[in-house]
mmCIF file of C-alpha atoms and ligand atoms in Angstrom:
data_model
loop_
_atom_site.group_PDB
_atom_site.id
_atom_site.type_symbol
_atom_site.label_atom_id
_atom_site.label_comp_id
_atom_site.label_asym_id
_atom_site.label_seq_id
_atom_site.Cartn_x
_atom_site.Cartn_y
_atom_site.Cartn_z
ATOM 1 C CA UNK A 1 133.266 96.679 79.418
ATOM 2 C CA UNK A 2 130.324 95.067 80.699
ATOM 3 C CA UNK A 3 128.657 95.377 84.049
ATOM 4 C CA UNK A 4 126.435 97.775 85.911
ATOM 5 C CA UNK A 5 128.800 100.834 85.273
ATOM 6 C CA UNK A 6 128.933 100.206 81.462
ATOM 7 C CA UNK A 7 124.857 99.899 81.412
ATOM 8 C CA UNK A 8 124.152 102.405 83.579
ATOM 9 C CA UNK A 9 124.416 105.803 81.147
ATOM 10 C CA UNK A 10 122.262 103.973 78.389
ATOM 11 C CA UNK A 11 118.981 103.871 80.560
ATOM 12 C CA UNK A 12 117.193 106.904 81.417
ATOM 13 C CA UNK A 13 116.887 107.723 84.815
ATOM 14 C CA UNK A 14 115.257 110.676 86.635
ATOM 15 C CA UNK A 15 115.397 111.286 90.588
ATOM 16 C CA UNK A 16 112.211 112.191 92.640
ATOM 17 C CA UNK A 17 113.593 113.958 95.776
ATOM 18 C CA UNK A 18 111.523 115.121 98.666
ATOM 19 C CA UNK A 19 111.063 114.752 101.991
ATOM 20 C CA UNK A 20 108.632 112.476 101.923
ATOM 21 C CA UNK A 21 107.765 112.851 106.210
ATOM 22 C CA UNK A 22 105.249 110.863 105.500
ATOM 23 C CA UNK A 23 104.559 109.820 101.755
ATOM 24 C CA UNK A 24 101.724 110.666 100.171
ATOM 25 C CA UNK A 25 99.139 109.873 97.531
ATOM 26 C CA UNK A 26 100.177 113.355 95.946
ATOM 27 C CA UNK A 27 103.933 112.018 95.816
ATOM 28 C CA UNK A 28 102.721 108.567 94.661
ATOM 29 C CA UNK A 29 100.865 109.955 91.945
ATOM 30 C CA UNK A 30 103.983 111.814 90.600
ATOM 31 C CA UNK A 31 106.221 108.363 90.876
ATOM 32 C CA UNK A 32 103.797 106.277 90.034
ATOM 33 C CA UNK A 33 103.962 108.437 86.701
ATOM 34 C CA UNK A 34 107.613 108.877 86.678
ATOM 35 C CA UNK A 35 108.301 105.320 86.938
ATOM 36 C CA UNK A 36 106.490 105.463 83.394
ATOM 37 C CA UNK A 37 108.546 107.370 81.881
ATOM 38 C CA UNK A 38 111.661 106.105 82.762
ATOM 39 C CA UNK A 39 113.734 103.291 82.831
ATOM 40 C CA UNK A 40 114.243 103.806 86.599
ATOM 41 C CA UNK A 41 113.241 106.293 89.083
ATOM 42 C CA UNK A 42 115.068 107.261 92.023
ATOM 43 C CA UNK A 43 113.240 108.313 94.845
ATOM 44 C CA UNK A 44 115.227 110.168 97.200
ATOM 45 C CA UNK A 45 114.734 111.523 100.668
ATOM 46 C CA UNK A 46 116.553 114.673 100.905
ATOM 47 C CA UNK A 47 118.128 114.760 104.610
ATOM 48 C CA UNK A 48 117.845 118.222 106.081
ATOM 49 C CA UNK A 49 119.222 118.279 109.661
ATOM 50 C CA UNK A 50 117.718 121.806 110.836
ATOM 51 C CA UNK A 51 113.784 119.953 110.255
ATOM 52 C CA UNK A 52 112.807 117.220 112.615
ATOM 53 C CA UNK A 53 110.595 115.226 111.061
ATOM 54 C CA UNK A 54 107.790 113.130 112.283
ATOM 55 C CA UNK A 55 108.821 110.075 111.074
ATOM 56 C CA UNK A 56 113.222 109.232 110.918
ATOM 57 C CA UNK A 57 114.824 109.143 107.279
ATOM 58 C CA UNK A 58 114.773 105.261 107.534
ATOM 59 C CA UNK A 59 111.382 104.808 108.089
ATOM 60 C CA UNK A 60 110.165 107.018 105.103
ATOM 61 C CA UNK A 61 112.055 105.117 103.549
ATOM 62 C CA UNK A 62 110.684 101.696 104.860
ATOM 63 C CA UNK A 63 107.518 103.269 103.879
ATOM 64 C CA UNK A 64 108.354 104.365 100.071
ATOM 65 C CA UNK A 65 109.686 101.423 99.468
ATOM 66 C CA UNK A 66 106.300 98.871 100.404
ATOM 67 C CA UNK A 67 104.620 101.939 98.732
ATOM 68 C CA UNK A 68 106.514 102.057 95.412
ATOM 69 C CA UNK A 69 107.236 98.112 95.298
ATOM 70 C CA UNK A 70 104.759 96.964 92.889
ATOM 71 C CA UNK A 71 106.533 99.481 90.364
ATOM 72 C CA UNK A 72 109.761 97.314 89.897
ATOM 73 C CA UNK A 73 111.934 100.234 88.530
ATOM 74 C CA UNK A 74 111.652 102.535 91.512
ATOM 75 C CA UNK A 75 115.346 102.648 93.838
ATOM 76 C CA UNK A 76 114.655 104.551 97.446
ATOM 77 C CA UNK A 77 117.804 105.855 98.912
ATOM 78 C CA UNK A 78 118.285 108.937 101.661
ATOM 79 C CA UNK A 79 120.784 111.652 100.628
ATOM 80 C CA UNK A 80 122.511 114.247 102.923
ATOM 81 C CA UNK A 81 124.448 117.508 100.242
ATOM 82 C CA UNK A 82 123.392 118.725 97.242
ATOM 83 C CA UNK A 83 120.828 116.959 94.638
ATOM 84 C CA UNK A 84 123.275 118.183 91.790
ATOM 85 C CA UNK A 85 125.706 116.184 93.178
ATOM 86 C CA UNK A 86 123.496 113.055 93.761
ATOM 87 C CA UNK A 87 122.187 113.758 90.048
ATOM 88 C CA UNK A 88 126.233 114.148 89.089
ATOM 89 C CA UNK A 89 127.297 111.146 91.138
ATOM 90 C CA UNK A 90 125.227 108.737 89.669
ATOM 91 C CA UNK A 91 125.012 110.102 85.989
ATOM 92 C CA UNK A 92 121.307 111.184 86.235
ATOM 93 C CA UNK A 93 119.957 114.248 83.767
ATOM 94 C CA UNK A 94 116.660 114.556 85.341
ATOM 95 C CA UNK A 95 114.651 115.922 88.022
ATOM 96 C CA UNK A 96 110.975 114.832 88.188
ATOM 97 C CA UNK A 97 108.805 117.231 90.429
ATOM 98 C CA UNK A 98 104.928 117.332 90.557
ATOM 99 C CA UNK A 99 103.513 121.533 90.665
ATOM 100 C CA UNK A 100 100.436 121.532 92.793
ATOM 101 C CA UNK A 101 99.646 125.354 92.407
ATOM 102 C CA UNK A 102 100.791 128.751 91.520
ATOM 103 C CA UNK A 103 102.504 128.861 94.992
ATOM 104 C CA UNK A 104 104.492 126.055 93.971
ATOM 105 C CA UNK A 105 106.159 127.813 91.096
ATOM 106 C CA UNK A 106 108.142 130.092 92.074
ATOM 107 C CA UNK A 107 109.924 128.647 94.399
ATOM 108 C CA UNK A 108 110.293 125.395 92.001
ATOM 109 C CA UNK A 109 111.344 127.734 89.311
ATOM 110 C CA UNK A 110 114.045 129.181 91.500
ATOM 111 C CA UNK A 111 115.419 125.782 92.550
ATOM 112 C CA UNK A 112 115.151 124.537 88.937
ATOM 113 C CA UNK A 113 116.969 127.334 87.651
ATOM 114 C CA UNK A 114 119.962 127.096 90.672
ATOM 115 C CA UNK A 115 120.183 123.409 89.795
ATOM 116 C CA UNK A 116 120.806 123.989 85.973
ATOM 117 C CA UNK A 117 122.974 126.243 86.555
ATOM 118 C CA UNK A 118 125.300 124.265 88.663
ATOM 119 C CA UNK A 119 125.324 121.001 87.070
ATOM 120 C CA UNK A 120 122.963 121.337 83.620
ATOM 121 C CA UNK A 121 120.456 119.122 85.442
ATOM 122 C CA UNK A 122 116.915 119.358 83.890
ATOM 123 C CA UNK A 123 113.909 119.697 85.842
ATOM 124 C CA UNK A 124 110.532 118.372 84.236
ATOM 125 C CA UNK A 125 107.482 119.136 86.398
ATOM 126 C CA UNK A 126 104.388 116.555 85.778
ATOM 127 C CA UNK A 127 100.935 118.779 86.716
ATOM 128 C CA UNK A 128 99.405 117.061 90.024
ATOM 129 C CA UNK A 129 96.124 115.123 89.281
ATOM 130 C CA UNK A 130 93.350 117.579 90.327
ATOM 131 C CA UNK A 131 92.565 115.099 93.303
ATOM 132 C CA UNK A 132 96.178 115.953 95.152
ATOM 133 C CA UNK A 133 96.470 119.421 94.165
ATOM 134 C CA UNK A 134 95.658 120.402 97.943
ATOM 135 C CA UNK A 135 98.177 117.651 99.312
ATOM 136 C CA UNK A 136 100.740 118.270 101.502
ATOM 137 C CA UNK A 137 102.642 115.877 103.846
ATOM 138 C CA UNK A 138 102.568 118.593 106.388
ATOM 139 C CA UNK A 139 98.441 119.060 106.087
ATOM 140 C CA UNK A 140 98.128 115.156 106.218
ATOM 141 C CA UNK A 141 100.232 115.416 109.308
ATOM 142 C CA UNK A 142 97.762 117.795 110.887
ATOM 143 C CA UNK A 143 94.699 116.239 109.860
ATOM 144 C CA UNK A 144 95.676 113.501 111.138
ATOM 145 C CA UNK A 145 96.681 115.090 114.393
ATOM 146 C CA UNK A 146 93.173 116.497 114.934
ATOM 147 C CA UNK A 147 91.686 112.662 114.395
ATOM 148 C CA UNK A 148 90.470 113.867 111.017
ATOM 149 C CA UNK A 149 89.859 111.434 108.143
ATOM 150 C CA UNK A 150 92.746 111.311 105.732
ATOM 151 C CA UNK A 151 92.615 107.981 104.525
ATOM 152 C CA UNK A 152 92.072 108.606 101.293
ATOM 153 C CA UNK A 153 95.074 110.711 101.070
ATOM 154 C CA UNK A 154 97.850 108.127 102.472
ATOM 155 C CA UNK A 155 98.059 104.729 101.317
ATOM 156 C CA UNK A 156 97.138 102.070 103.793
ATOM 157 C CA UNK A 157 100.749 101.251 105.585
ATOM 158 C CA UNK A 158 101.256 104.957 105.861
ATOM 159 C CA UNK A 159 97.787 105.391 107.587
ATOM 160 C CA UNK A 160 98.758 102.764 110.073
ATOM 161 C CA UNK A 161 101.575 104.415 110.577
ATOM 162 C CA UNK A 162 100.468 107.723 111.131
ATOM 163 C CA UNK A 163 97.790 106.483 113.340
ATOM 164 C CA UNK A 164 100.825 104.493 115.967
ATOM 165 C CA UNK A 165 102.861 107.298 115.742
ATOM 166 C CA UNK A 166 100.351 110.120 116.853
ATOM 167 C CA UNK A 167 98.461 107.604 119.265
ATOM 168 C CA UNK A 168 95.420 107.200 117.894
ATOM 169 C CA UNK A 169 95.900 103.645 116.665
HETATM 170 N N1 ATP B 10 99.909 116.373 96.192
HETATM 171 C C1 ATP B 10 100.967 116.430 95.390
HETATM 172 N N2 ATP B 10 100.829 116.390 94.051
HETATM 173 C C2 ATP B 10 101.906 116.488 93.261
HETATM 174 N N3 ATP B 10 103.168 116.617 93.700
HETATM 175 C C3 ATP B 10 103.363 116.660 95.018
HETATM 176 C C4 ATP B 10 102.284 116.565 95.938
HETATM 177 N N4 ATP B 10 102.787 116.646 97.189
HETATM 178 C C5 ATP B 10 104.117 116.785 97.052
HETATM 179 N N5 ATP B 10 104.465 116.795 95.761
HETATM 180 C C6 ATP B 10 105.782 116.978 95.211
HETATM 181 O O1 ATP B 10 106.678 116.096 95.845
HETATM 182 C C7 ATP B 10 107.964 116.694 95.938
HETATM 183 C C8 ATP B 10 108.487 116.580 97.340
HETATM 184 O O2 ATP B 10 107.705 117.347 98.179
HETATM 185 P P1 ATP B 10 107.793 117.351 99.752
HETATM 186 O O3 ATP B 10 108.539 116.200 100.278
HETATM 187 O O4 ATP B 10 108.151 118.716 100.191
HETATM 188 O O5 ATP B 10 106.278 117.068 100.058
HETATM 189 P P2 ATP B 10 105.216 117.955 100.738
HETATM 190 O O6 ATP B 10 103.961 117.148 100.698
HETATM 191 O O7 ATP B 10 105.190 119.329 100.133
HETATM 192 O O8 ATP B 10 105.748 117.996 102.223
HETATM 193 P P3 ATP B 10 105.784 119.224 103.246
HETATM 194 O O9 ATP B 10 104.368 119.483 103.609
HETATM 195 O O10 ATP B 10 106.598 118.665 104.359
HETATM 196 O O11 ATP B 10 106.432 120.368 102.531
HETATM 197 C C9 ATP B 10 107.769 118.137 95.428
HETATM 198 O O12 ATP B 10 108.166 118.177 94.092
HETATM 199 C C10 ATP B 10 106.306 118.350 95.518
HETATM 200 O O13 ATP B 10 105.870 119.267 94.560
HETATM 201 MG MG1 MG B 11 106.524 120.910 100.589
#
């Protein structure tokens, strides 16, 4: 057979899910890393309909995309279910997530854990550089809110972004 279908299983691919409302430097960091380790990274913005987010799905993932181009093996995609069954769908064995902290753990562990058990899905955590460890989309959101300085915490499309959509552009 030959094709995309017959190729696919033979490179290694790992998912990055998240909501990503906005991305960050601190979710860059972990792609950016991801992307070298794997043949191809797919970044995916989780869809959760109870949580209005700041920005809509399709322009996070406008903005991962201009973000993540220069990478060349990084696919952005929303998803709305389960990330097993993304992961199962598509033949991927591996979840990428960065750990910022102790309070991360736990929780990550849990979810980890849940997600083996329903589909054997590994999750590999990659430490977050010391410089993002305090990163947050949702503290870059309030920051920003207050006029505070966060532009070395966004990249430069997401800054401009953040700036039209709170008004302060
Ligand atoms: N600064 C960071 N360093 C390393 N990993 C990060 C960082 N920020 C987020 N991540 C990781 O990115 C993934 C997706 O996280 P998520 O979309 O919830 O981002 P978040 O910044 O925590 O947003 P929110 O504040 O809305 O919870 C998670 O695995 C999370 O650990
Ligand atoms: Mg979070």
């Amino acid at each position: 057979m030959t094709g995309p279908e017959s190729e696919g299983p033979q490179l290694r691919r790992a998912v990055c899910p998240g909501s990503f409302d906005p991305i960050t430097n601190g979710h860059l960091d972990i792609i950016a890393r991801a992307s070298s380790l794997y043949d191809v990274v797919h970044v995916v913005v989780m869809i959760n309909q109870a949580k209005q987010g700041l920005f809509t799905v399709d322009e996070r993932i406008e903005l991962i995309r201009q973000v993540t181009a220069e990478y060349g093996n990084v696919q952005v995609e929303a998803y709305h279910g389960l990330l097993v069954d993304y992961c199962k769908q598509r033949d991927i064995p591996a979840i990428v997530k960065g750990l910022r902290a102790v309070s991360d753990f736990d929780y990550e562990l849990q979810m980890a854990q849940m997600n083996n058990g329903l589909s054997g899905v590994e999750t590999l955590f990659i430490p977050t550089s010391p410089t993002y460890s305090f990163l947050s989309s949702s503290l870059v959101k309030e920051v920003a809110t207050w006029g505070g300085d966060i532009s070395h915490l966004v990249p430069p499309v997401v800054l401009e972004a953040l700036k039209e959509r709170l008004g302060k552009g």
